[in-house]
PDB file of C-alpha atoms and ligand atoms in Angstrom:
ATOM      1  CA  MET B   1     154.800 243.903 146.831  1.00  0.00           C
ATOM      2  CA  LEU B   2     153.654 242.685 143.416  1.00  0.00           C
ATOM      3  CA  LYS B   3     152.701 239.310 144.835  1.00  0.00           C
ATOM      4  CA  GLU B   4     150.668 240.960 147.551  1.00  0.00           C
ATOM      5  CA  ASN B   5     148.957 243.223 145.001  1.00  0.00           C
ATOM      6  CA  LEU B   6     148.054 240.159 142.978  1.00  0.00           C
ATOM      7  CA  ARG B   7     146.640 238.439 146.022  1.00  0.00           C
ATOM      8  CA  ASN B   8     144.512 241.489 146.795  1.00  0.00           C
ATOM      9  CA  VAL B   9     143.209 241.731 143.238  1.00  0.00           C
ATOM     10  CA  GLU B  10     142.469 238.016 143.268  1.00  0.00           C
ATOM     11  CA  SER B  11     140.461 238.212 146.480  1.00  0.00           C
ATOM     12  CA  SER B  12     138.523 241.280 145.243  1.00  0.00           C
ATOM     13  CA  MET B  13     137.701 239.382 142.068  1.00  0.00           C
ATOM     14  CA  GLN B  14     136.635 236.352 144.050  1.00  0.00           C
ATOM     15  CA  ALA B  15     134.386 238.479 146.277  1.00  0.00           C
ATOM     16  CA  ALA B  16     132.803 240.248 143.288  1.00  0.00           C
ATOM     17  CA  CYS B  17     132.131 236.877 141.656  1.00  0.00           C
ATOM     18  CA  GLU B  18     130.467 235.620 144.819  1.00  0.00           C
ATOM     19  CA  ARG B  19     128.308 238.751 145.147  1.00  0.00           C
ATOM     20  CA  SER B  20     127.028 238.255 141.630  1.00  0.00           C
ATOM     21  CA  SER B  21     126.799 234.438 141.738  1.00  0.00           C
ATOM     22  CA  ARG B  22     129.383 234.053 139.051  1.00  0.00           C
ATOM     23  CA  SER B  23     132.189 231.576 138.765  1.00  0.00           C
ATOM     24  CA  ARG B  24     135.696 232.969 139.135  1.00  0.00           C
ATOM     25  CA  SER B  25     136.702 230.924 136.113  1.00  0.00           C
ATOM     26  CA  ASP B  26     134.332 232.998 133.947  1.00  0.00           C
ATOM     27  CA  VAL B  27     136.474 236.101 134.415  1.00  0.00           C
ATOM     28  CA  THR B  28     139.983 236.515 133.017  1.00  0.00           C
ATOM     29  CA  LEU B  29     142.391 238.808 134.785  1.00  0.00           C
ATOM     30  CA  ILE B  30     144.563 240.650 132.282  1.00  0.00           C
ATOM     31  CA  ALA B  31     147.616 242.187 133.907  1.00  0.00           C
ATOM     32  CA  VAL B  32     148.189 245.487 132.118  1.00  0.00           C
ATOM     33  CA  SER B  33     151.962 245.805 132.028  1.00  0.00           C
ATOM     34  CA  LYS B  34     152.484 248.823 129.756  1.00  0.00           C
ATOM     35  CA  THR B  35     155.572 250.916 130.636  1.00  0.00           C
ATOM     36  CA  LYS B  36     156.699 248.252 133.131  1.00  0.00           C
ATOM     37  CA  PRO B  37     160.060 246.452 132.790  1.00  0.00           C
ATOM     38  CA  VAL B  38     160.232 242.771 131.796  1.00  0.00           C
ATOM     39  CA  GLU B  39     161.559 241.871 135.249  1.00  0.00           C
ATOM     40  CA  MET B  40     158.221 242.872 136.750  1.00  0.00           C
ATOM     41  CA  LEU B  41     156.315 240.933 134.136  1.00  0.00           C
ATOM     42  CA  GLN B  42     158.483 237.906 134.874  1.00  0.00           C
ATOM     43  CA  GLU B  43     157.636 238.277 138.544  1.00  0.00           C
ATOM     44  CA  ALA B  44     153.928 238.328 137.737  1.00  0.00           C
ATOM     45  CA  TYR B  45     154.446 235.345 135.436  1.00  0.00           C
ATOM     46  CA  ASP B  46     156.184 233.434 138.217  1.00  0.00           C
ATOM     47  CA  ALA B  47     153.192 234.180 140.439  1.00  0.00           C
ATOM     48  CA  GLY B  48     150.944 232.533 137.856  1.00  0.00           C
ATOM     49  CA  VAL B  49     149.837 235.344 135.534  1.00  0.00           C
ATOM     50  CA  ARG B  50     149.605 234.310 131.867  1.00  0.00           C
ATOM     51  CA  ASP B  51     147.465 237.087 130.366  1.00  0.00           C
ATOM     52  CA  PHE B  52     149.220 240.413 129.827  1.00  0.00           C
ATOM     53  CA  GLY B  53     147.804 243.581 128.270  1.00  0.00           C
ATOM     54  CA  GLU B  54     149.871 246.112 126.352  1.00  0.00           C
ATOM     55  CA  ASN B  55     148.883 249.183 124.364  1.00  0.00           C
ATOM     56  CA  LYS B  56     151.914 249.739 122.126  1.00  0.00           C
ATOM     57  CA  VAL B  57     153.064 247.593 119.218  1.00  0.00           C
ATOM     58  CA  GLN B  58     156.764 248.237 119.816  1.00  0.00           C
ATOM     59  CA  GLU B  59     156.479 247.308 123.473  1.00  0.00           C
ATOM     60  CA  ILE B  60     154.717 244.034 122.698  1.00  0.00           C
ATOM     61  CA  CYS B  61     157.443 243.119 120.191  1.00  0.00           C
ATOM     62  CA  ASP B  62     160.250 243.933 122.656  1.00  0.00           C
ATOM     63  CA  LYS B  63     158.701 242.073 125.569  1.00  0.00           C
ATOM     64  CA  TYR B  64     157.529 239.152 123.457  1.00  0.00           C
ATOM     65  CA  ASP B  65     161.097 238.092 122.712  1.00  0.00           C
ATOM     66  CA  LYS B  66     162.254 238.339 126.314  1.00  0.00           C
ATOM     67  CA  LEU B  67     159.486 236.489 128.121  1.00  0.00           C
ATOM     68  CA  PRO B  68     158.089 232.925 128.135  1.00  0.00           C
ATOM     69  CA  GLN B  69     156.288 231.814 125.011  1.00  0.00           C
ATOM     70  CA  ASP B  70     153.134 230.645 126.760  1.00  0.00           C
ATOM     71  CA  ILE B  71     152.131 234.196 127.691  1.00  0.00           C
ATOM     72  CA  ARG B  72     148.867 235.350 126.150  1.00  0.00           C
ATOM     73  CA  TRP B  73     149.396 238.907 124.931  1.00  0.00           C
ATOM     74  CA  HIS B  74     146.356 241.147 124.607  1.00  0.00           C
ATOM     75  CA  MET B  75     146.514 244.252 122.441  1.00  0.00           C
ATOM     76  CA  ILE B  76     144.347 246.762 124.307  1.00  0.00           C
ATOM     77  CA  GLY B  77     145.501 250.077 122.851  1.00  0.00           C
ATOM     78  CA  HIS B  78     144.734 252.071 119.734  1.00  0.00           C
ATOM     79  CA  LEU B  79     146.181 250.216 116.756  1.00  0.00           C
ATOM     80  CA  GLN B  80     147.351 251.754 113.500  1.00  0.00           C
ATOM     81  CA  ARG B  81     146.703 249.709 110.395  1.00  0.00           C
ATOM     82  CA  ASN B  82     150.310 249.793 109.214  1.00  0.00           C
ATOM     83  CA  LYS B  83     151.453 248.157 112.457  1.00  0.00           C
ATOM     84  CA  VAL B  84     149.068 245.206 112.494  1.00  0.00           C
ATOM     85  CA  LYS B  85     151.640 243.066 110.692  1.00  0.00           C
ATOM     86  CA  TYR B  86     154.097 243.306 113.581  1.00  0.00           C
ATOM     87  CA  ILE B  87     151.804 241.808 116.199  1.00  0.00           C
ATOM     88  CA  ILE B  88     149.479 239.547 114.237  1.00  0.00           C
ATOM     89  CA  ASP B  89     151.383 236.398 115.179  1.00  0.00           C
ATOM     90  CA  LYS B  90     152.125 237.535 118.745  1.00  0.00           C
ATOM     91  CA  VAL B  91     148.808 238.471 120.327  1.00  0.00           C
ATOM     92  CA  CYS B  92     145.905 236.232 121.312  1.00  0.00           C
ATOM     93  CA  MET B  93     143.298 238.966 120.958  1.00  0.00           C
ATOM     94  CA  ILE B  94     142.934 242.556 119.744  1.00  0.00           C
ATOM     95  CA  HIS B  95     140.531 244.389 122.065  1.00  0.00           C
ATOM     96  CA  SER B  96     140.563 247.750 120.356  1.00  0.00           C
ATOM     97  CA  VAL B  97     138.954 247.423 116.940  1.00  0.00           C
ATOM     98  CA  ASP B  98     136.964 250.534 116.151  1.00  0.00           C
ATOM     99  CA  SER B  99     136.843 250.719 112.372  1.00  0.00           C
ATOM    100  CA  TYR B 100     136.101 248.473 109.448  1.00  0.00           C
ATOM    101  CA  ARG B 101     139.386 249.438 107.801  1.00  0.00           C
ATOM    102  CA  LEU B 102     141.340 248.196 110.798  1.00  0.00           C
ATOM    103  CA  ALA B 103     139.376 244.929 110.882  1.00  0.00           C
ATOM    104  CA  GLU B 104     140.052 244.516 107.167  1.00  0.00           C
ATOM    105  CA  GLU B 105     143.807 244.911 107.676  1.00  0.00           C
ATOM    106  CA  ILE B 106     143.771 242.443 110.587  1.00  0.00           C
ATOM    107  CA  ASN B 107     141.916 240.054 108.279  1.00  0.00           C
ATOM    108  CA  ILE B 108     144.565 240.400 105.552  1.00  0.00           C
ATOM    109  CA  GLN B 109     147.465 239.844 107.936  1.00  0.00           C
ATOM    110  CA  ALA B 110     145.766 236.977 109.756  1.00  0.00           C
ATOM    111  CA  LYS B 111     145.120 235.243 106.463  1.00  0.00           C
ATOM    112  CA  LYS B 112     148.803 235.562 105.566  1.00  0.00           C
ATOM    113  CA  HIS B 113     149.660 233.717 108.763  1.00  0.00           C
ATOM    114  CA  GLN B 114     146.841 231.226 108.292  1.00  0.00           C
ATOM    115  CA  LEU B 115     145.232 232.129 111.558  1.00  0.00           C
ATOM    116  CA  VAL B 116     141.923 233.549 112.719  1.00  0.00           C
ATOM    117  CA  MET B 117     142.328 236.540 115.019  1.00  0.00           C
ATOM    118  CA  PRO B 118     139.842 236.999 117.874  1.00  0.00           C
ATOM    119  CA  ILE B 119     138.849 240.660 118.156  1.00  0.00           C
ATOM    120  CA  LEU B 120     136.604 242.859 120.251  1.00  0.00           C
ATOM    121  CA  ILE B 121     134.776 245.964 119.125  1.00  0.00           C
ATOM    122  CA  GLU B 122     135.766 248.967 121.211  1.00  0.00           C
ATOM    123  CA  VAL B 123     132.847 251.118 122.278  1.00  0.00           C
ATOM    124  CA  ASN B 124     133.199 254.686 123.513  1.00  0.00           C
ATOM    125  CA  ILE B 125     130.483 254.046 126.047  1.00  0.00           C
ATOM    126  CA  ALA B 126     130.396 257.500 127.644  1.00  0.00           C
ATOM    127  CA  GLY B 127     130.933 259.352 124.359  1.00  0.00           C
ATOM    128  CA  GLU B 128     134.123 260.969 125.616  1.00  0.00           C
ATOM    129  CA  GLN B 129     135.974 263.199 123.145  1.00  0.00           C
ATOM    130  CA  THR B 130     139.360 261.943 124.270  1.00  0.00           C
ATOM    131  CA  LYS B 131     138.584 258.254 123.865  1.00  0.00           C
ATOM    132  CA  PHE B 132     138.724 255.850 120.975  1.00  0.00           C
ATOM    133  CA  GLY B 133     135.862 253.518 120.132  1.00  0.00           C
ATOM    134  CA  VAL B 134     132.594 253.636 118.245  1.00  0.00           C
ATOM    135  CA  SER B 135     129.154 254.648 119.458  1.00  0.00           C
ATOM    136  CA  LYS B 136     126.679 251.969 120.516  1.00  0.00           C
ATOM    137  CA  GLU B 137     124.784 252.401 117.252  1.00  0.00           C
ATOM    138  CA  ASP B 138     127.935 252.079 115.176  1.00  0.00           C
ATOM    139  CA  ALA B 139     129.035 248.995 117.126  1.00  0.00           C
ATOM    140  CA  VAL B 140     126.043 247.116 115.718  1.00  0.00           C
ATOM    141  CA  LEU B 141     126.779 248.284 112.180  1.00  0.00           C
ATOM    142  CA  LEU B 142     130.481 247.505 112.526  1.00  0.00           C
ATOM    143  CA  ALA B 143     129.731 243.974 113.747  1.00  0.00           C
ATOM    144  CA  GLN B 144     127.511 243.448 110.703  1.00  0.00           C
ATOM    145  CA  GLU B 145     130.221 244.731 108.366  1.00  0.00           C
ATOM    146  CA  ILE B 146     133.012 242.688 109.924  1.00  0.00           C
ATOM    147  CA  ALA B 147     130.940 239.488 109.903  1.00  0.00           C
ATOM    148  CA  HIS B 148     132.004 238.497 106.394  1.00  0.00           C
ATOM    149  CA  LEU B 149     135.754 238.763 107.096  1.00  0.00           C
ATOM    150  CA  ASP B 150     136.728 235.142 107.546  1.00  0.00           C
ATOM    151  CA  SER B 151     140.126 235.539 109.239  1.00  0.00           C
ATOM    152  CA  VAL B 152     138.849 237.636 112.121  1.00  0.00           C
ATOM    153  CA  ARG B 153     136.340 236.493 114.695  1.00  0.00           C
ATOM    154  CA  VAL B 154     134.360 239.031 116.706  1.00  0.00           C
ATOM    155  CA  GLU B 155     134.110 237.636 120.217  1.00  0.00           C
ATOM    156  CA  GLY B 156     132.610 240.566 122.087  1.00  0.00           C
ATOM    157  CA  LEU B 157     132.953 244.156 123.190  1.00  0.00           C
ATOM    158  CA  MET B 158     135.499 246.294 125.000  1.00  0.00           C
ATOM    159  CA  ALA B 159     135.235 249.689 126.671  1.00  0.00           C
ATOM    160  CA  VAL B 160     137.397 252.068 128.642  1.00  0.00           C
ATOM    161  CA  ALA B 161     134.950 253.639 131.070  1.00  0.00           C
ATOM    162  CA  PRO B 162     135.496 257.194 132.352  1.00  0.00           C
ATOM    163  CA  TYR B 163     137.989 257.816 135.117  1.00  0.00           C
ATOM    164  CA  VAL B 164     135.900 258.172 138.272  1.00  0.00           C
ATOM    165  CA  GLU B 165     136.495 258.410 142.000  1.00  0.00           C
ATOM    166  CA  ASP B 166     133.475 256.266 142.810  1.00  0.00           C
ATOM    167  CA  PRO B 167     133.190 253.045 140.770  1.00  0.00           C
ATOM    168  CA  GLU B 168     129.407 253.176 141.247  1.00  0.00           C
ATOM    169  CA  ASP B 169     129.419 256.022 138.737  1.00  0.00           C
ATOM    170  CA  ASN B 170     130.477 253.549 136.047  1.00  0.00           C
ATOM    171  CA  ARG B 171     127.906 250.878 136.836  1.00  0.00           C
ATOM    172  CA  LYS B 172     125.427 252.330 134.365  1.00  0.00           C
ATOM    173  CA  TYR B 173     128.021 252.190 131.585  1.00  0.00           C
ATOM    174  CA  PHE B 174     128.894 248.573 132.376  1.00  0.00           C
ATOM    175  CA  ARG B 175     125.179 247.733 132.251  1.00  0.00           C
ATOM    176  CA  GLU B 176     124.839 249.461 128.907  1.00  0.00           C
ATOM    177  CA  MET B 177     127.764 247.449 127.566  1.00  0.00           C
ATOM    178  CA  ARG B 178     126.217 244.192 128.715  1.00  0.00           C
ATOM    179  CA  GLN B 179     122.871 245.145 127.196  1.00  0.00           C
ATOM    180  CA  LEU B 180     124.539 246.132 123.928  1.00  0.00           C
ATOM    181  CA  ALA B 181     126.252 242.735 123.807  1.00  0.00           C
ATOM    182  CA  VAL B 182     122.892 241.014 124.349  1.00  0.00           C
ATOM    183  CA  ASP B 183     121.263 243.151 121.645  1.00  0.00           C
ATOM    184  CA  ILE B 184     123.976 242.322 119.129  1.00  0.00           C
ATOM    185  CA  GLN B 185     123.917 238.621 120.050  1.00  0.00           C
ATOM    186  CA  ASP B 186     120.148 238.609 119.528  1.00  0.00           C
ATOM    187  CA  LYS B 187     120.618 239.667 115.931  1.00  0.00           C
ATOM    188  CA  ASN B 188     122.207 236.275 115.283  1.00  0.00           C
ATOM    189  CA  ILE B 189     124.761 237.633 112.878  1.00  0.00           C
ATOM    190  CA  ASP B 190     126.902 234.902 111.304  1.00  0.00           C
ATOM    191  CA  ASN B 191     130.446 234.739 112.689  1.00  0.00           C
ATOM    192  CA  ILE B 192     129.646 237.206 115.499  1.00  0.00           C
ATOM    193  CA  ASN B 193     129.700 236.148 119.132  1.00  0.00           C
ATOM    194  CA  MET B 194     129.278 238.330 122.172  1.00  0.00           C
ATOM    195  CA  TYR B 195     130.561 236.209 125.004  1.00  0.00           C
ATOM    196  CA  ALA B 196     133.518 238.420 125.863  1.00  0.00           C
ATOM    197  CA  LEU B 197     133.031 241.680 127.719  1.00  0.00           C
ATOM    198  CA  SER B 198     136.332 243.454 128.389  1.00  0.00           C
ATOM    199  CA  ILE B 199     135.443 246.157 130.906  1.00  0.00           C
ATOM    200  CA  GLY B 200     136.797 247.216 134.273  1.00  0.00           C
ATOM    201  CA  MET B 201     140.182 248.608 135.293  1.00  0.00           C
ATOM    202  CA  THR B 202     141.945 249.172 138.605  1.00  0.00           C
ATOM    203  CA  GLY B 203     139.400 251.724 139.828  1.00  0.00           C
ATOM    204  CA  ASP B 204     136.270 249.776 139.024  1.00  0.00           C
ATOM    205  CA  TYR B 205     136.878 246.107 138.160  1.00  0.00           C
ATOM    206  CA  PRO B 206     134.770 244.650 141.024  1.00  0.00           C
ATOM    207  CA  THR B 207     131.779 246.663 139.790  1.00  0.00           C
ATOM    208  CA  ALA B 208     132.500 245.569 136.214  1.00  0.00           C
ATOM    209  CA  ILE B 209     132.505 241.914 137.337  1.00  0.00           C
ATOM    210  CA  GLU B 210     129.179 242.407 139.111  1.00  0.00           C
ATOM    211  CA  GLU B 211     127.804 243.727 135.814  1.00  0.00           C
ATOM    212  CA  GLY B 212     129.077 240.873 133.680  1.00  0.00           C
ATOM    213  CA  ALA B 213     132.714 241.514 132.747  1.00  0.00           C
ATOM    214  CA  THR B 214     134.439 238.403 131.403  1.00  0.00           C
ATOM    215  CA  MET B 215     137.790 240.190 131.205  1.00  0.00           C
ATOM    216  CA  VAL B 216     139.150 242.860 133.510  1.00  0.00           C
ATOM    217  CA  ARG B 217     142.274 244.842 132.629  1.00  0.00           C
ATOM    218  CA  VAL B 218     144.176 245.751 135.774  1.00  0.00           C
ATOM    219  CA  GLY B 219     147.433 247.701 135.604  1.00  0.00           C
ATOM    220  CA  THR B 220     148.066 250.000 138.556  1.00  0.00           C
ATOM    221  CA  GLY B 221     146.411 247.581 140.978  1.00  0.00           C
ATOM    222  CA  ILE B 222     149.042 244.963 140.153  1.00  0.00           C
ATOM    223  CA  PHE B 223     152.181 246.818 139.061  1.00  0.00           C
ATOM    224  CA  GLY B 224     151.741 250.124 140.897  1.00  0.00           C
ATOM    225  CA  GLU B 225     151.577 253.626 139.452  1.00  0.00           C
ATOM    226  CA  ARG B 226     153.049 254.204 136.017  1.00  0.00           C
ATOM    227  CA  ALA B 227     155.704 256.841 135.478  1.00  0.00           C
ATOM    228  CA  TYR B 228     155.519 258.263 131.977  1.00  0.00           C
ATOM    229  CA  PRO B 229     158.748 259.693 130.628  1.00  0.00           C
TER     230      PRO B 229
HETATM  231  C1  PLP N 301     146.294 251.354 130.998  1.00  0.00           C
HETATM  232  C2  PLP N 301     145.056 250.639 130.617  1.00  0.00           C
HETATM  233  C3  PLP N 301     144.377 249.822 131.544  1.00  0.00           C
HETATM  234  C4  PLP N 301     144.803 249.647 132.988  1.00  0.00           C
HETATM  235  O1  PLP N 301     144.591 250.808 133.717  1.00  0.00           O
HETATM  236  P1  PLP N 301     144.743 250.811 135.314  1.00  0.00           P
HETATM  237  O2  PLP N 301     143.876 251.917 135.757  1.00  0.00           O
HETATM  238  O3  PLP N 301     146.192 251.058 135.596  1.00  0.00           O
HETATM  239  O4  PLP N 301     144.290 249.499 135.811  1.00  0.00           O
HETATM  240  C5  PLP N 301     143.251 249.150 131.104  1.00  0.00           C
HETATM  241  N1  PLP N 301     142.800 249.262 129.839  1.00  0.00           N
HETATM  242  C6  PLP N 301     143.421 250.029 128.926  1.00  0.00           C
HETATM  243  C7  PLP N 301     142.877 250.104 127.558  1.00  0.00           C
HETATM  244  C8  PLP N 301     144.570 250.737 129.282  1.00  0.00           C
HETATM  245  O5  PLP N 301     145.169 251.503 128.360  1.00  0.00           O
END
């Protein structure tokens, strides 16, 4: 089941890359494993998956200890400042930075561990009330502010696009994200790079790849529906 799901996701990714003349190796598949038991993650690991996405600090800490050490954990959910210290030495990237104060705390904790944490700026691309992230305008300002923090490295942008039936409805938002990344890159801010674009989920990742995603975060498409307690 899981193996077959993975194969399907892989071939959809491959096809989207071909349609847009991109190399498959330019896009990272992040398997979003939130709420799923470690046995399922192990199964995905055994099938070759190394990048896993989680949205809760506690869950990352629990799973981190039980699974192979070469997994790359991605923090993709809203992060409270007082919890940064628990994951700073466990994750390879924090996708969900949407305030200077959070970036500052990541910087402090990263420095303590003598590491530089790659981060993405989360943009609320459709301006949805229920979503985290900054506006496009504030993303530029936030990048400029964060630039001087030397233990974090801004590597790009992340967005959670609206839930839609037809992925075509999100194409315009993916385009806007790509354009925003280009605009910020063009400002040549020190210490700011825009090569990562973390967009696209189960419902729309092929479209996101066509529009330039370098990371897609696929949960349901790999692990099946989530049951929330
Ligand atoms: C849950 C989640 C995903 C994966 O969603 P699916 O629709 O199950 O693929 C991706 N990104 C974020 C930030 C999430 O919280």
